[in-house]
PDB file of C-alpha atoms and ligand atoms in Angstrom:
ATOM      1  CA  MET A  21       0.041  -0.001   0.041  1.00 81.00           C
ATOM      2  CA  LYS A  22       1.162   3.287  -0.879  1.00 87.00           C
ATOM      3  CA  LYS A  23       2.356   5.769   1.844  1.00 91.00           C
ATOM      4  CA  ASP A  24      -0.393   8.390   1.140  1.00 91.00           C
ATOM      5  CA  THR A  25      -3.016   5.721   1.263  1.00 93.00           C
ATOM      6  CA  ILE A  26      -1.791   4.518   4.744  1.00 95.00           C
ATOM      7  CA  ALA A  27      -1.733   8.152   5.984  1.00 94.00           C
ATOM      8  CA  LEU A  28      -5.198   8.656   4.657  1.00 95.00           C
ATOM      9  CA  ILE A  29      -6.419   5.477   6.290  1.00 96.00           C
ATOM     10  CA  LYS A  30      -4.969   6.521   9.675  1.00 96.00           C
ATOM     11  CA  ARG A  31      -6.715   9.953   9.550  1.00 95.00           C
ATOM     12  CA  ALA A  32      -9.940   8.272   8.646  1.00 96.00           C
ATOM     13  CA  GLN A  33      -9.663   5.916  11.525  1.00 97.00           C
ATOM     14  CA  ALA A  34      -8.878   8.870  13.922  1.00 96.00           C
ATOM     15  CA  PHE A  35     -11.575  10.956  12.434  1.00 95.00           C
ATOM     16  CA  ALA A  36     -14.382   8.391  12.840  1.00 97.00           C
ATOM     17  CA  LYS A  37     -13.366   7.068  16.359  1.00 98.00           C
ATOM     18  CA  PRO A  38     -14.923   9.723  18.544  1.00 97.00           C
ATOM     19  CA  TYR A  39     -18.483   9.105  17.021  1.00 98.00           C
ATOM     20  CA  CYS A  40     -18.363   5.398  17.404  1.00 98.00           C
ATOM     21  CA  VAL A  41     -20.349   3.656  20.229  1.00 98.00           C
ATOM     22  CA  SER A  42     -19.462   0.075  20.558  1.00 98.00           C
ATOM     23  CA  ASN A  43     -20.883  -0.371  24.076  1.00 98.00           C
ATOM     24  CA  GLY A  44     -24.059   1.460  24.648  1.00 96.00           C
ATOM     25  CA  LYS A  45     -24.407   1.154  28.397  1.00 95.00           C
ATOM     26  CA  LYS A  46     -23.317   4.537  29.345  1.00 95.00           C
ATOM     27  CA  PHE A  47     -24.439   6.184  26.161  1.00 98.00           C
ATOM     28  CA  ARG A  48     -26.352   9.333  26.505  1.00 98.00           C
ATOM     29  CA  LEU A  49     -27.682  11.289  23.591  1.00 98.00           C
ATOM     30  CA  LYS A  50     -27.810  14.538  25.291  1.00 96.00           C
ATOM     31  CA  LYS A  51     -24.012  14.594  25.350  1.00 96.00           C
ATOM     32  CA  ILE A  52     -23.881  14.539  21.462  1.00 97.00           C
ATOM     33  CA  ASP A  53     -24.044  18.046  19.810  1.00 98.00           C
ATOM     34  CA  PRO A  54     -25.685  17.834  16.320  1.00 98.00           C
ATOM     35  CA  GLY A  55     -23.717  21.047  15.519  1.00 98.00           C
ATOM     36  CA  ASP A  56     -20.334  19.471  16.307  1.00 97.00           C
ATOM     37  CA  THR A  57     -17.770  19.689  13.755  1.00 96.00           C
ATOM     38  CA  ALA A  58     -14.668  18.437  15.561  1.00 93.00           C
ATOM     39  CA  GLY A  59     -13.432  21.968  15.972  1.00 91.00           C
ATOM     40  CA  LEU A  60     -13.420  22.485  12.284  1.00 90.00           C
ATOM     41  CA  THR A  61     -14.829  25.966  11.129  1.00 89.00           C
ATOM     42  CA  SER A  62     -16.789  26.422   7.852  1.00 85.00           C
ATOM     43  CA  GLU A  63     -13.254  27.544   6.392  1.00 89.00           C
ATOM     44  CA  ALA A  64     -12.244  24.055   6.598  1.00 88.00           C
ATOM     45  CA  LYS A  65     -15.182  23.151   4.277  1.00 91.00           C
ATOM     46  CA  PRO A  66     -13.136  23.136   1.156  1.00 92.00           C
ATOM     47  CA  ARG A  67     -10.550  20.868   2.766  1.00 90.00           C
ATOM     48  CA  ALA A  68     -13.111  18.487   4.138  1.00 90.00           C
ATOM     49  CA  LYS A  69     -14.587  18.210   0.743  1.00 91.00           C
ATOM     50  CA  GLU A  70     -11.349  17.372  -0.721  1.00 93.00           C
ATOM     51  CA  ALA A  71     -10.648  14.786   1.969  1.00 91.00           C
ATOM     52  CA  LEU A  72     -13.979  13.189   1.181  1.00 93.00           C
ATOM     53  CA  GLN A  73     -13.079  12.968  -2.475  1.00 95.00           C
ATOM     54  CA  MET A  74      -9.851  11.033  -1.527  1.00 94.00           C
ATOM     55  CA  GLY A  75     -11.832   8.930   0.766  1.00 95.00           C
ATOM     56  CA  ILE A  76     -14.385   8.171  -1.910  1.00 95.00           C
ATOM     57  CA  SER A  77     -11.645   7.117  -4.251  1.00 95.00           C
ATOM     58  CA  LEU A  78     -10.159   4.836  -1.522  1.00 96.00           C
ATOM     59  CA  LEU A  79     -13.526   3.252  -0.835  1.00 97.00           C
ATOM     60  CA  ALA A  80     -13.761   2.465  -4.535  1.00 96.00           C
ATOM     61  CA  GLU A  81     -10.427   0.535  -4.422  1.00 96.00           C
ATOM     62  CA  LEU A  82     -11.471  -1.267  -1.231  1.00 97.00           C
ATOM     63  CA  GLN A  83     -14.750  -2.166  -2.644  1.00 97.00           C
ATOM     64  CA  ASP A  84     -12.961  -3.604  -5.759  1.00 97.00           C
ATOM     65  CA  MET A  85     -10.851  -5.843  -3.382  1.00 97.00           C
ATOM     66  CA  LEU A  86     -14.085  -6.871  -1.391  1.00 98.00           C
ATOM     67  CA  TYR A  87     -15.750  -7.995  -4.659  1.00 97.00           C
ATOM     68  CA  ALA A  88     -12.820  -9.872  -5.951  1.00 96.00           C
ATOM     69  CA  GLN A  89     -12.118 -11.586  -2.550  1.00 96.00           C
ATOM     70  CA  ASP A  90     -15.779 -12.650  -2.212  1.00 97.00           C
ATOM     71  CA  ARG A  91     -15.644 -13.469   1.475  1.00 97.00           C
ATOM     72  CA  TRP A  92     -16.924 -10.438   3.434  1.00 98.00           C
ATOM     73  CA  GLY A  93     -20.240  -8.692   2.889  1.00 98.00           C
ATOM     74  CA  LEU A  94     -20.883  -5.317   4.364  1.00 98.00           C
ATOM     75  CA  LEU A  95     -24.139  -3.989   5.796  1.00 98.00           C
ATOM     76  CA  LEU A  96     -24.411  -0.225   6.304  1.00 98.00           C
ATOM     77  CA  ILE A  97     -27.531   0.768   8.120  1.00 98.00           C
ATOM     78  CA  PHE A  98     -28.768   4.399   8.139  1.00 98.00           C
ATOM     79  CA  GLN A  99     -31.237   5.720  10.629  1.00 98.00           C
ATOM     80  CA  ALA A 100     -32.305   9.362  11.278  1.00 98.00           C
ATOM     81  CA  MET A 101     -35.177  11.797  11.791  1.00 98.00           C
ATOM     82  CA  ASP A 102     -36.389  13.246   8.370  1.00 97.00           C
ATOM     83  CA  ALA A 103     -34.252  15.714   6.618  1.00 97.00           C
ATOM     84  CA  ALA A 104     -31.101  14.664   8.580  1.00 98.00           C
ATOM     85  CA  GLY A 105     -29.239  13.913   5.335  1.00 97.00           C
ATOM     86  CA  LYS A 106     -29.412  10.098   4.891  1.00 98.00           C
ATOM     87  CA  ASP A 107     -30.097  10.209   1.158  1.00 97.00           C
ATOM     88  CA  GLY A 108     -27.400  12.724   0.551  1.00 97.00           C
ATOM     89  CA  ALA A 109     -24.800  10.904   2.677  1.00 97.00           C
ATOM     90  CA  ILE A 110     -25.587   7.588   0.831  1.00 97.00           C
ATOM     91  CA  LYS A 111     -25.410   9.357  -2.592  1.00 96.00           C
ATOM     92  CA  HIS A 112     -22.148  11.162  -1.857  1.00 93.00           C
ATOM     93  CA  VAL A 113     -20.233   8.650   0.091  1.00 91.00           C
ATOM     94  CA  MET A 114     -21.047   5.830  -2.431  1.00 92.00           C
ATOM     95  CA  SER A 115     -20.636   7.831  -5.538  1.00 93.00           C
ATOM     96  CA  GLY A 116     -17.382   6.210  -6.399  1.00 93.00           C
ATOM     97  CA  VAL A 117     -18.252   2.615  -5.805  1.00 94.00           C
ATOM     98  CA  ASN A 118     -19.033   0.304  -8.693  1.00 94.00           C
ATOM     99  CA  PRO A 119     -22.848  -0.115  -8.676  1.00 94.00           C
ATOM    100  CA  GLN A 120     -22.454  -3.887  -9.476  1.00 93.00           C
ATOM    101  CA  GLY A 121     -21.048  -4.310  -5.979  1.00 95.00           C
ATOM    102  CA  CYS A 122     -23.508  -2.256  -4.111  1.00 96.00           C
ATOM    103  CA  GLU A 123     -27.123  -2.228  -3.344  1.00 97.00           C
ATOM    104  CA  VAL A 124     -29.354   0.274  -1.576  1.00 97.00           C
ATOM    105  CA  ASN A 125     -32.606  -0.738  -0.088  1.00 98.00           C
ATOM    106  CA  SER A 126     -35.024   1.673   1.481  1.00 98.00           C
ATOM    107  CA  PHE A 127     -37.588   0.350   3.902  1.00 98.00           C
ATOM    108  CA  LYS A 128     -40.914   2.118   4.039  1.00 97.00           C
ATOM    109  CA  ALA A 129     -43.916   1.421   6.077  1.00 97.00           C
ATOM    110  CA  PRO A 130     -44.581  -2.358   5.743  1.00 98.00           C
ATOM    111  CA  SER A 131     -46.873  -3.847   3.184  1.00 98.00           C
ATOM    112  CA  THR A 132     -49.626  -6.181   3.898  1.00 97.00           C
ATOM    113  CA  ASN A 133     -47.542  -8.981   2.980  1.00 98.00           C
ATOM    114  CA  GLU A 134     -44.673  -7.831   5.019  1.00 98.00           C
ATOM    115  CA  LEU A 135     -46.974  -7.488   8.042  1.00 98.00           C
ATOM    116  CA  ASP A 136     -47.766 -11.055   7.666  1.00 98.00           C
ATOM    117  CA  HIS A 137     -44.103 -11.816   8.491  1.00 98.00           C
ATOM    118  CA  ASP A 138     -41.784 -11.339  11.359  1.00 98.00           C
ATOM    119  CA  TYR A 139     -40.258  -7.961  11.196  1.00 98.00           C
ATOM    120  CA  LEU A 140     -36.762  -9.031  10.374  1.00 98.00           C
ATOM    121  CA  TRP A 141     -38.040 -11.028   7.317  1.00 98.00           C
ATOM    122  CA  ARG A 142     -38.026  -8.279   4.817  1.00 98.00           C
ATOM    123  CA  THR A 143     -34.630  -7.063   5.626  1.00 98.00           C
ATOM    124  CA  HIS A 144     -33.081 -10.589   5.909  1.00 98.00           C
ATOM    125  CA  LEU A 145     -33.952 -10.919   2.357  1.00 98.00           C
ATOM    126  CA  ARG A 146     -31.856  -7.960   1.501  1.00 98.00           C
ATOM    127  CA  ILE A 147     -28.547  -8.748   3.481  1.00 98.00           C
ATOM    128  CA  PRO A 148     -25.731  -8.225   1.027  1.00 98.00           C
ATOM    129  CA  GLU A 149     -24.019 -11.374  -0.495  1.00 98.00           C
ATOM    130  CA  ARG A 150     -20.441 -11.819  -0.073  1.00 98.00           C
ATOM    131  CA  GLY A 151     -18.327  -9.532  -1.925  1.00 98.00           C
ATOM    132  CA  ARG A 152     -21.055  -6.859  -1.698  1.00 98.00           C
ATOM    133  CA  ILE A 153     -22.022  -3.637   0.127  1.00 98.00           C
ATOM    134  CA  GLY A 154     -25.714  -3.371   1.253  1.00 98.00           C
ATOM    135  CA  ILE A 155     -27.057  -0.190   2.315  1.00 98.00           C
ATOM    136  CA  PHE A 156     -30.286  -0.081   4.290  1.00 98.00           C
ATOM    137  CA  ASN A 157     -31.917   3.362   4.272  1.00 98.00           C
ATOM    138  CA  ARG A 158     -34.038   2.737   7.238  1.00 98.00           C
ATOM    139  CA  SER A 159     -34.239  -0.864   8.646  1.00 98.00           C
ATOM    140  CA  TYR A 160     -35.707  -3.220  11.241  1.00 98.00           C
ATOM    141  CA  TYR A 161     -34.625  -0.430  13.634  1.00 99.00           C
ATOM    142  CA  GLU A 162     -37.928   1.271  12.684  1.00 98.00           C
ATOM    143  CA  ASP A 163     -39.562  -1.492  14.488  1.00 98.00           C
ATOM    144  CA  VAL A 164     -38.199  -0.092  17.687  1.00 98.00           C
ATOM    145  CA  LEU A 165     -38.541   3.509  16.804  1.00 98.00           C
ATOM    146  CA  VAL A 166     -41.567   4.765  14.816  1.00 98.00           C
ATOM    147  CA  VAL A 167     -43.473   1.744  15.976  1.00 98.00           C
ATOM    148  CA  ARG A 168     -42.644   2.581  19.541  1.00 98.00           C
ATOM    149  CA  VAL A 169     -43.367   6.244  19.212  1.00 98.00           C
ATOM    150  CA  HIS A 170     -46.854   5.190  17.484  1.00 98.00           C
ATOM    151  CA  PRO A 171     -48.082   2.158  19.409  1.00 95.00           C
ATOM    152  CA  GLU A 172     -50.997   1.817  16.849  1.00 97.00           C
ATOM    153  CA  LEU A 173     -48.433   0.608  14.324  1.00 98.00           C
ATOM    154  CA  LEU A 174     -47.643  -2.370  16.737  1.00 97.00           C
ATOM    155  CA  GLU A 175     -51.316  -3.309  16.745  1.00 96.00           C
ATOM    156  CA  LYS A 176     -50.973  -3.663  12.834  1.00 96.00           C
ATOM    157  CA  GLN A 177     -48.323  -6.012  13.329  1.00 97.00           C
ATOM    158  CA  LYS A 178     -50.563  -8.851  14.022  1.00 96.00           C
ATOM    159  CA  LEU A 179     -48.821 -10.443  16.893  1.00 97.00           C
ATOM    160  CA  PRO A 180     -50.667 -12.833  19.100  1.00 97.00           C
ATOM    161  CA  SER A 181     -51.911 -10.612  22.013  1.00 96.00           C
ATOM    162  CA  ARG A 182     -50.050 -12.551  24.653  1.00 97.00           C
ATOM    163  CA  LEU A 183     -46.770 -11.601  23.030  1.00 97.00           C
ATOM    164  CA  MET A 184     -47.632  -7.872  23.236  1.00 96.00           C
ATOM    165  CA  THR A 185     -46.168  -7.124  26.724  1.00 96.00           C
ATOM    166  CA  LYS A 186     -44.141  -4.389  28.194  1.00 95.00           C
ATOM    167  CA  ARG A 187     -41.101  -6.231  27.506  1.00 97.00           C
ATOM    168  CA  ILE A 188     -41.626  -6.167  23.824  1.00 98.00           C
ATOM    169  CA  TRP A 189     -38.764  -3.525  23.206  1.00 98.00           C
ATOM    170  CA  GLU A 190     -36.366  -5.141  25.437  1.00 98.00           C
ATOM    171  CA  GLU A 191     -37.126  -8.420  23.506  1.00 98.00           C
ATOM    172  CA  ARG A 192     -36.519  -6.654  20.196  1.00 98.00           C
ATOM    173  CA  PHE A 193     -33.248  -5.362  21.167  1.00 98.00           C
ATOM    174  CA  GLU A 194     -32.256  -8.659  22.320  1.00 98.00           C
ATOM    175  CA  ASP A 195     -33.223 -10.211  19.065  1.00 98.00           C
ATOM    176  CA  ILE A 196     -31.778  -7.462  16.990  1.00 98.00           C
ATOM    177  CA  GLN A 197     -28.390  -8.049  18.859  1.00 98.00           C
ATOM    178  CA  SER A 198     -28.612 -11.745  18.138  1.00 98.00           C
ATOM    179  CA  PHE A 199     -29.514 -11.145  14.580  1.00 98.00           C
ATOM    180  CA  GLU A 200     -26.405  -8.930  14.146  1.00 98.00           C
ATOM    181  CA  ARG A 201     -24.261 -11.263  15.903  1.00 98.00           C
ATOM    182  CA  TYR A 202     -25.257 -14.097  13.542  1.00 98.00           C
ATOM    183  CA  LEU A 203     -24.643 -11.909  10.581  1.00 98.00           C
ATOM    184  CA  SER A 204     -21.058 -10.961  11.914  1.00 98.00           C
ATOM    185  CA  ARG A 205     -20.305 -14.605  12.461  1.00 98.00           C
ATOM    186  CA  ASN A 206     -21.259 -15.315   8.884  1.00 98.00           C
ATOM    187  CA  GLY A 207     -18.869 -12.778   7.417  1.00 98.00           C
ATOM    188  CA  VAL A 208     -21.560  -9.856   7.188  1.00 98.00           C
ATOM    189  CA  MET A 209     -19.867  -6.812   8.735  1.00 98.00           C
ATOM    190  CA  VAL A 210     -22.517  -4.409  10.394  1.00 99.00           C
ATOM    191  CA  ARG A 211     -22.028  -0.786  10.752  1.00 98.00           C
ATOM    192  CA  LYS A 212     -24.932   1.448  11.859  1.00 98.00           C
ATOM    193  CA  PHE A 213     -25.184   5.150  11.485  1.00 98.00           C
ATOM    194  CA  PHE A 214     -27.592   7.488  13.298  1.00 98.00           C
ATOM    195  CA  LEU A 215     -27.431  10.913  11.621  1.00 98.00           C
ATOM    196  CA  HIS A 216     -28.261  13.162  14.514  1.00 98.00           C
ATOM    197  CA  VAL A 217     -29.848  16.453  13.416  1.00 98.00           C
ATOM    198  CA  SER A 218     -31.255  19.021  15.774  1.00 98.00           C
ATOM    199  CA  GLU A 219     -34.813  20.030  15.955  1.00 98.00           C
ATOM    200  CA  LYS A 220     -34.006  23.415  14.812  1.00 98.00           C
ATOM    201  CA  GLU A 221     -31.892  22.496  11.799  1.00 98.00           C
ATOM    202  CA  GLN A 222     -34.568  20.059  10.724  1.00 98.00           C
ATOM    203  CA  LYS A 223     -37.176  22.847  10.844  1.00 97.00           C
ATOM    204  CA  GLN A 224     -34.952  24.946   8.680  1.00 98.00           C
ATOM    205  CA  ARG A 225     -34.379  22.069   6.136  1.00 97.00           C
ATOM    206  CA  PHE A 226     -38.256  21.567   6.013  1.00 97.00           C
ATOM    207  CA  LEU A 227     -38.687  25.268   5.156  1.00 96.00           C
ATOM    208  CA  ASP A 228     -36.023  25.136   2.506  1.00 95.00           C
ATOM    209  CA  ARG A 229     -38.004  22.050   0.993  1.00 94.00           C
ATOM    210  CA  LEU A 230     -41.121  23.994   1.042  1.00 95.00           C
ATOM    211  CA  ASN A 231     -39.454  27.025  -0.600  1.00 95.00           C
ATOM    212  CA  ASP A 232     -37.905  24.920  -3.322  1.00 95.00           C
ATOM    213  CA  PRO A 233     -40.428  23.413  -5.868  1.00 95.00           C
ATOM    214  CA  GLU A 234     -37.765  20.671  -6.827  1.00 94.00           C
ATOM    215  CA  LYS A 235     -37.931  19.468  -3.150  1.00 92.00           C
ATOM    216  CA  HIS A 236     -41.558  19.457  -2.655  1.00 92.00           C
ATOM    217  CA  TRP A 237     -41.817  15.814  -3.513  1.00 92.00           C
ATOM    218  CA  LYS A 238     -39.739  15.226  -0.363  1.00 89.00           C
ATOM    219  CA  PHE A 239     -42.180  16.778   1.941  1.00 91.00           C
ATOM    220  CA  SER A 240     -45.566  15.896   3.480  1.00 91.00           C
ATOM    221  CA  ALA A 241     -47.760  17.496   6.174  1.00 92.00           C
ATOM    222  CA  ALA A 242     -47.179  14.347   8.098  1.00 93.00           C
ATOM    223  CA  ASP A 243     -43.501  15.173   8.315  1.00 93.00           C
ATOM    224  CA  ALA A 244     -44.339  18.503  10.032  1.00 94.00           C
ATOM    225  CA  ARG A 245     -46.686  16.726  12.535  1.00 95.00           C
ATOM    226  CA  GLU A 246     -44.082  14.097  13.355  1.00 97.00           C
ATOM    227  CA  ARG A 247     -42.023  16.872  14.844  1.00 97.00           C
ATOM    228  CA  GLY A 248     -44.396  16.796  17.730  1.00 97.00           C
ATOM    229  CA  PHE A 249     -42.994  13.539  18.812  1.00 98.00           C
ATOM    230  CA  TRP A 250     -39.511  14.687  18.806  1.00 98.00           C
ATOM    231  CA  LYS A 251     -38.831  13.920  22.505  1.00 98.00           C
ATOM    232  CA  ASP A 252     -40.316  10.503  22.162  1.00 98.00           C
ATOM    233  CA  TYR A 253     -38.076   9.694  19.151  1.00 98.00           C
ATOM    234  CA  MET A 254     -35.042  11.008  21.082  1.00 98.00           C
ATOM    235  CA  ASN A 255     -35.854   8.640  23.914  1.00 98.00           C
ATOM    236  CA  ALA A 256     -36.352   5.810  21.593  1.00 98.00           C
ATOM    237  CA  TYR A 257     -33.073   6.494  19.705  1.00 98.00           C
ATOM    238  CA  GLU A 258     -31.275   6.703  23.042  1.00 98.00           C
ATOM    239  CA  ASP A 259     -32.599   3.410  24.317  1.00 98.00           C
ATOM    240  CA  MET A 260     -32.034   1.791  20.977  1.00 98.00           C
ATOM    241  CA  ILE A 261     -28.427   2.730  20.941  1.00 98.00           C
ATOM    242  CA  GLN A 262     -27.865   1.830  24.606  1.00 98.00           C
ATOM    243  CA  HIS A 263     -29.254  -1.615  23.880  1.00 98.00           C
ATOM    244  CA  THR A 264     -27.854  -2.490  20.492  1.00 98.00           C
ATOM    245  CA  ALA A 265     -24.359  -0.799  20.181  1.00 98.00           C
ATOM    246  CA  THR A 266     -21.840  -3.601  20.415  1.00 98.00           C
ATOM    247  CA  GLU A 267     -18.271  -4.263  19.312  1.00 97.00           C
ATOM    248  CA  ASP A 268     -19.578  -6.379  16.296  1.00 96.00           C
ATOM    249  CA  ALA A 269     -22.147  -4.021  15.291  1.00 98.00           C
ATOM    250  CA  PRO A 270     -21.434  -0.552  16.511  1.00 98.00           C
ATOM    251  CA  TRP A 271     -23.371   2.596  16.121  1.00 98.00           C
ATOM    252  CA  TYR A 272     -21.901   5.726  14.815  1.00 98.00           C
ATOM    253  CA  VAL A 273     -23.680   8.734  16.137  1.00 98.00           C
ATOM    254  CA  VAL A 274     -22.913  11.372  13.554  1.00 98.00           C
ATOM    255  CA  PRO A 275     -23.576  15.017  14.061  1.00 98.00           C
ATOM    256  CA  ALA A 276     -25.649  16.039  11.185  1.00 98.00           C
ATOM    257  CA  ASP A 277     -26.380  19.637  11.262  1.00 98.00           C
ATOM    258  CA  ASN A 278     -23.532  20.225   8.862  1.00 97.00           C
ATOM    259  CA  LYS A 279     -23.792  18.146   5.806  1.00 96.00           C
ATOM    260  CA  TRP A 280     -20.247  18.289   4.662  1.00 96.00           C
ATOM    261  CA  PHE A 281     -19.088  17.181   8.144  1.00 96.00           C
ATOM    262  CA  THR A 282     -21.638  14.245   8.394  1.00 97.00           C
ATOM    263  CA  ARG A 283     -20.343  12.879   4.970  1.00 97.00           C
ATOM    264  CA  VAL A 284     -16.754  12.924   6.081  1.00 96.00           C
ATOM    265  CA  VAL A 285     -17.425  11.055   9.279  1.00 97.00           C
ATOM    266  CA  VAL A 286     -19.515   8.474   7.402  1.00 98.00           C
ATOM    267  CA  ALA A 287     -16.877   7.848   4.707  1.00 97.00           C
ATOM    268  CA  ALA A 288     -14.121   7.646   7.379  1.00 97.00           C
ATOM    269  CA  ALA A 289     -16.119   5.112   9.223  1.00 98.00           C
ATOM    270  CA  ILE A 290     -16.759   3.019   6.333  1.00 98.00           C
ATOM    271  CA  ILE A 291     -13.131   3.068   5.324  1.00 97.00           C
ATOM    272  CA  ASP A 292     -12.246   1.974   8.849  1.00 98.00           C
ATOM    273  CA  ALA A 293     -14.678  -0.989   8.592  1.00 98.00           C
ATOM    274  CA  MET A 294     -13.229  -2.238   5.362  1.00 98.00           C
ATOM    275  CA  VAL A 295      -9.784  -1.766   6.289  1.00 97.00           C
ATOM    276  CA  SER A 296     -10.402  -3.955   9.239  1.00 98.00           C
ATOM    277  CA  MET A 297     -11.203  -6.803   6.828  1.00 98.00           C
ATOM    278  CA  ASP A 298      -7.740  -7.076   5.772  1.00 95.00           C
ATOM    279  CA  LEU A 299      -8.829  -7.192   2.159  1.00 96.00           C
ATOM    280  CA  SER A 300      -6.518  -8.416  -0.780  1.00 94.00           C
ATOM    281  CA  TYR A 301      -6.948  -9.720  -4.075  1.00 95.00           C
ATOM    282  CA  PRO A 302      -7.007 -13.370  -4.370  1.00 92.00           C
ATOM    283  CA  GLU A 303      -3.638 -14.823  -5.038  1.00 91.00           C
ATOM    284  CA  VAL A 304      -3.545 -17.134  -8.063  1.00 89.00           C
ATOM    285  CA  GLY A 305      -1.714 -20.398  -7.904  1.00 93.00           C
ATOM    286  CA  LYS A 306       0.990 -21.861 -10.201  1.00 94.00           C
ATOM    287  CA  GLU A 307      -1.574 -23.733 -12.327  1.00 95.00           C
ATOM    288  CA  LYS A 308      -3.585 -20.661 -12.919  1.00 93.00           C
ATOM    289  CA  LEU A 309      -0.420 -18.558 -13.865  1.00 95.00           C
ATOM    290  CA  ALA A 310       0.454 -21.288 -16.318  1.00 96.00           C
ATOM    291  CA  GLU A 311      -2.919 -21.024 -17.808  1.00 96.00           C
ATOM    292  CA  LEU A 312      -2.714 -17.256 -18.050  1.00 96.00           C
ATOM    293  CA  ALA A 313       0.866 -17.649 -19.791  1.00 96.00           C
ATOM    294  CA  GLU A 314      -0.689 -20.112 -22.336  1.00 96.00           C
ATOM    295  CA  ALA A 315      -3.659 -17.646 -22.938  1.00 97.00           C
ATOM    296  CA  LYS A 316      -1.145 -14.904 -23.574  1.00 97.00           C
ATOM    297  CA  LYS A 317       0.775 -17.185 -26.037  1.00 97.00           C
ATOM    298  CA  ILE A 318      -2.328 -17.913 -27.975  1.00 97.00           C
ATOM    299  CA  LEU A 319      -3.545 -14.268 -28.199  1.00 97.00           C
ATOM    300  CA  LEU A 320      -0.045 -13.151 -29.286  1.00 97.00           C
ATOM    301  CA  ALA A 321      -0.162 -15.771 -32.093  1.00 97.00           C
ATOM    302  CA  GLN A 322      -3.479 -14.558 -33.366  1.00 96.00           C
ATOM    303  CA  LYS A 323      -3.808 -11.878 -35.849  1.00 91.00           C
TER     304      LYS A 323
HETATM  305  P1  AMP B 404     -39.279   8.115   3.870  1.00 53.93           P
HETATM  306  O1  AMP B 404     -38.221   7.160   3.602  1.00 53.93           O
HETATM  307  O2  AMP B 404     -38.838   9.402   4.658  1.00 53.93           O
HETATM  308  O3  AMP B 404     -39.920   8.335   2.583  1.00 53.93           O
HETATM  309  O4  AMP B 404     -40.394   7.445   4.694  1.00 53.93           O
HETATM  310  C1  AMP B 404     -40.521   6.175   4.980  1.00 53.93           C
HETATM  311  C2  AMP B 404     -41.436   6.044   6.188  1.00 53.93           C
HETATM  312  O5  AMP B 404     -41.665   4.742   6.414  1.00 53.93           O
HETATM  313  C3  AMP B 404     -41.065   6.686   7.358  1.00 53.93           C
HETATM  314  O6  AMP B 404     -42.021   7.672   7.974  1.00 53.93           O
HETATM  315  C4  AMP B 404     -40.675   5.467   8.391  1.00 53.93           C
HETATM  316  O7  AMP B 404     -41.050   5.810   9.662  1.00 53.93           O
HETATM  317  C5  AMP B 404     -41.736   4.367   7.760  1.00 53.93           C
HETATM  318  N1  AMP B 404     -41.582   3.048   8.123  1.00 53.93           N
HETATM  319  C6  AMP B 404     -40.306   2.479   7.815  1.00 53.93           C
HETATM  320  N2  AMP B 404     -40.219   1.259   8.461  1.00 53.93           N
HETATM  321  C7  AMP B 404     -41.564   1.196   9.181  1.00 53.93           C
HETATM  322  C8  AMP B 404     -42.051   0.138   9.917  1.00 53.93           C
HETATM  323  N3  AMP B 404     -41.443  -1.056  10.145  1.00 53.93           N
HETATM  324  N4  AMP B 404     -43.381   0.400  10.384  1.00 53.93           N
HETATM  325  C9  AMP B 404     -43.882   1.561  10.330  1.00 53.93           C
HETATM  326  N5  AMP B 404     -43.417   2.522   9.417  1.00 53.93           N
HETATM  327  C10 AMP B 404     -42.113   2.379   8.947  1.00 53.93           C
HETATM  328 MG1   MG B 405     -39.803  11.140   4.525  1.00 53.93          MG
END
């Protein structure tokens, strides 16, 4: 590996680390400032964008090896309040990767068919294959977030009444932890991102959407009403992170009031994850080398 690349990797690792929660027990959401930019002022923005571009190129190289090696899968989960920048972060950070090796899935309110299954079912179908990166834009975590904030959604899940107890959230956290451990043990590395936007910044972004005809499609009156449940959501997020942040499947709680900063942290965290896989191109054996030499001879002899 080139010296520059090694330096970039080290910077990425150091940059992502403060936002990584791998043991949720003492996690307090209050302590995280959505406006945090690690001391960088807006003057640093151009340099951050440059670093992001370098990171994006590095990600493309790593993905190429991931694909060639065909052993690991990488699952990236994005959760956030509306307008926190999930779509933009996914679009920018993954802009350099080969679409053949990457799949984005967005999970909306479940269909009738999906409600006839356990809540992990629809996501399990979308877990990335070996060699691939899978991105979840929302995920089974909605089943301990929006469903917890709006209990009527739980009613729709058609569970036998005796299973609808006060312990249901604890039980879901336990099951999610087990599921993610299972994935890890099967070579699917899991990394989770909570893009933490402030209530104030969300309001501003909603207003921007309302003022920009090209963004109207992204907005509904329900989004504005949902703000009324802000506290409930923050409590649900905190509880979720406390119970599901693990070494195997850490949460990155990413300050999201400044999009340029969010994207750099996300890219850095993905680089860190992929570097930890010790990726390399598969080595070919003697026989294969002989076959390649033979192929070269044949090609050169042809007109
Ligand atoms: P968006 O991606 O912002 O267009 O919206 C998708 C909507 O689907 C969000 O309001 C989510 O809260 C909702 N959603 C996603 N998963 C679930 C779920 N399991 N149960 C209920 N609503 C969900
Ligand atoms: Mg929406």
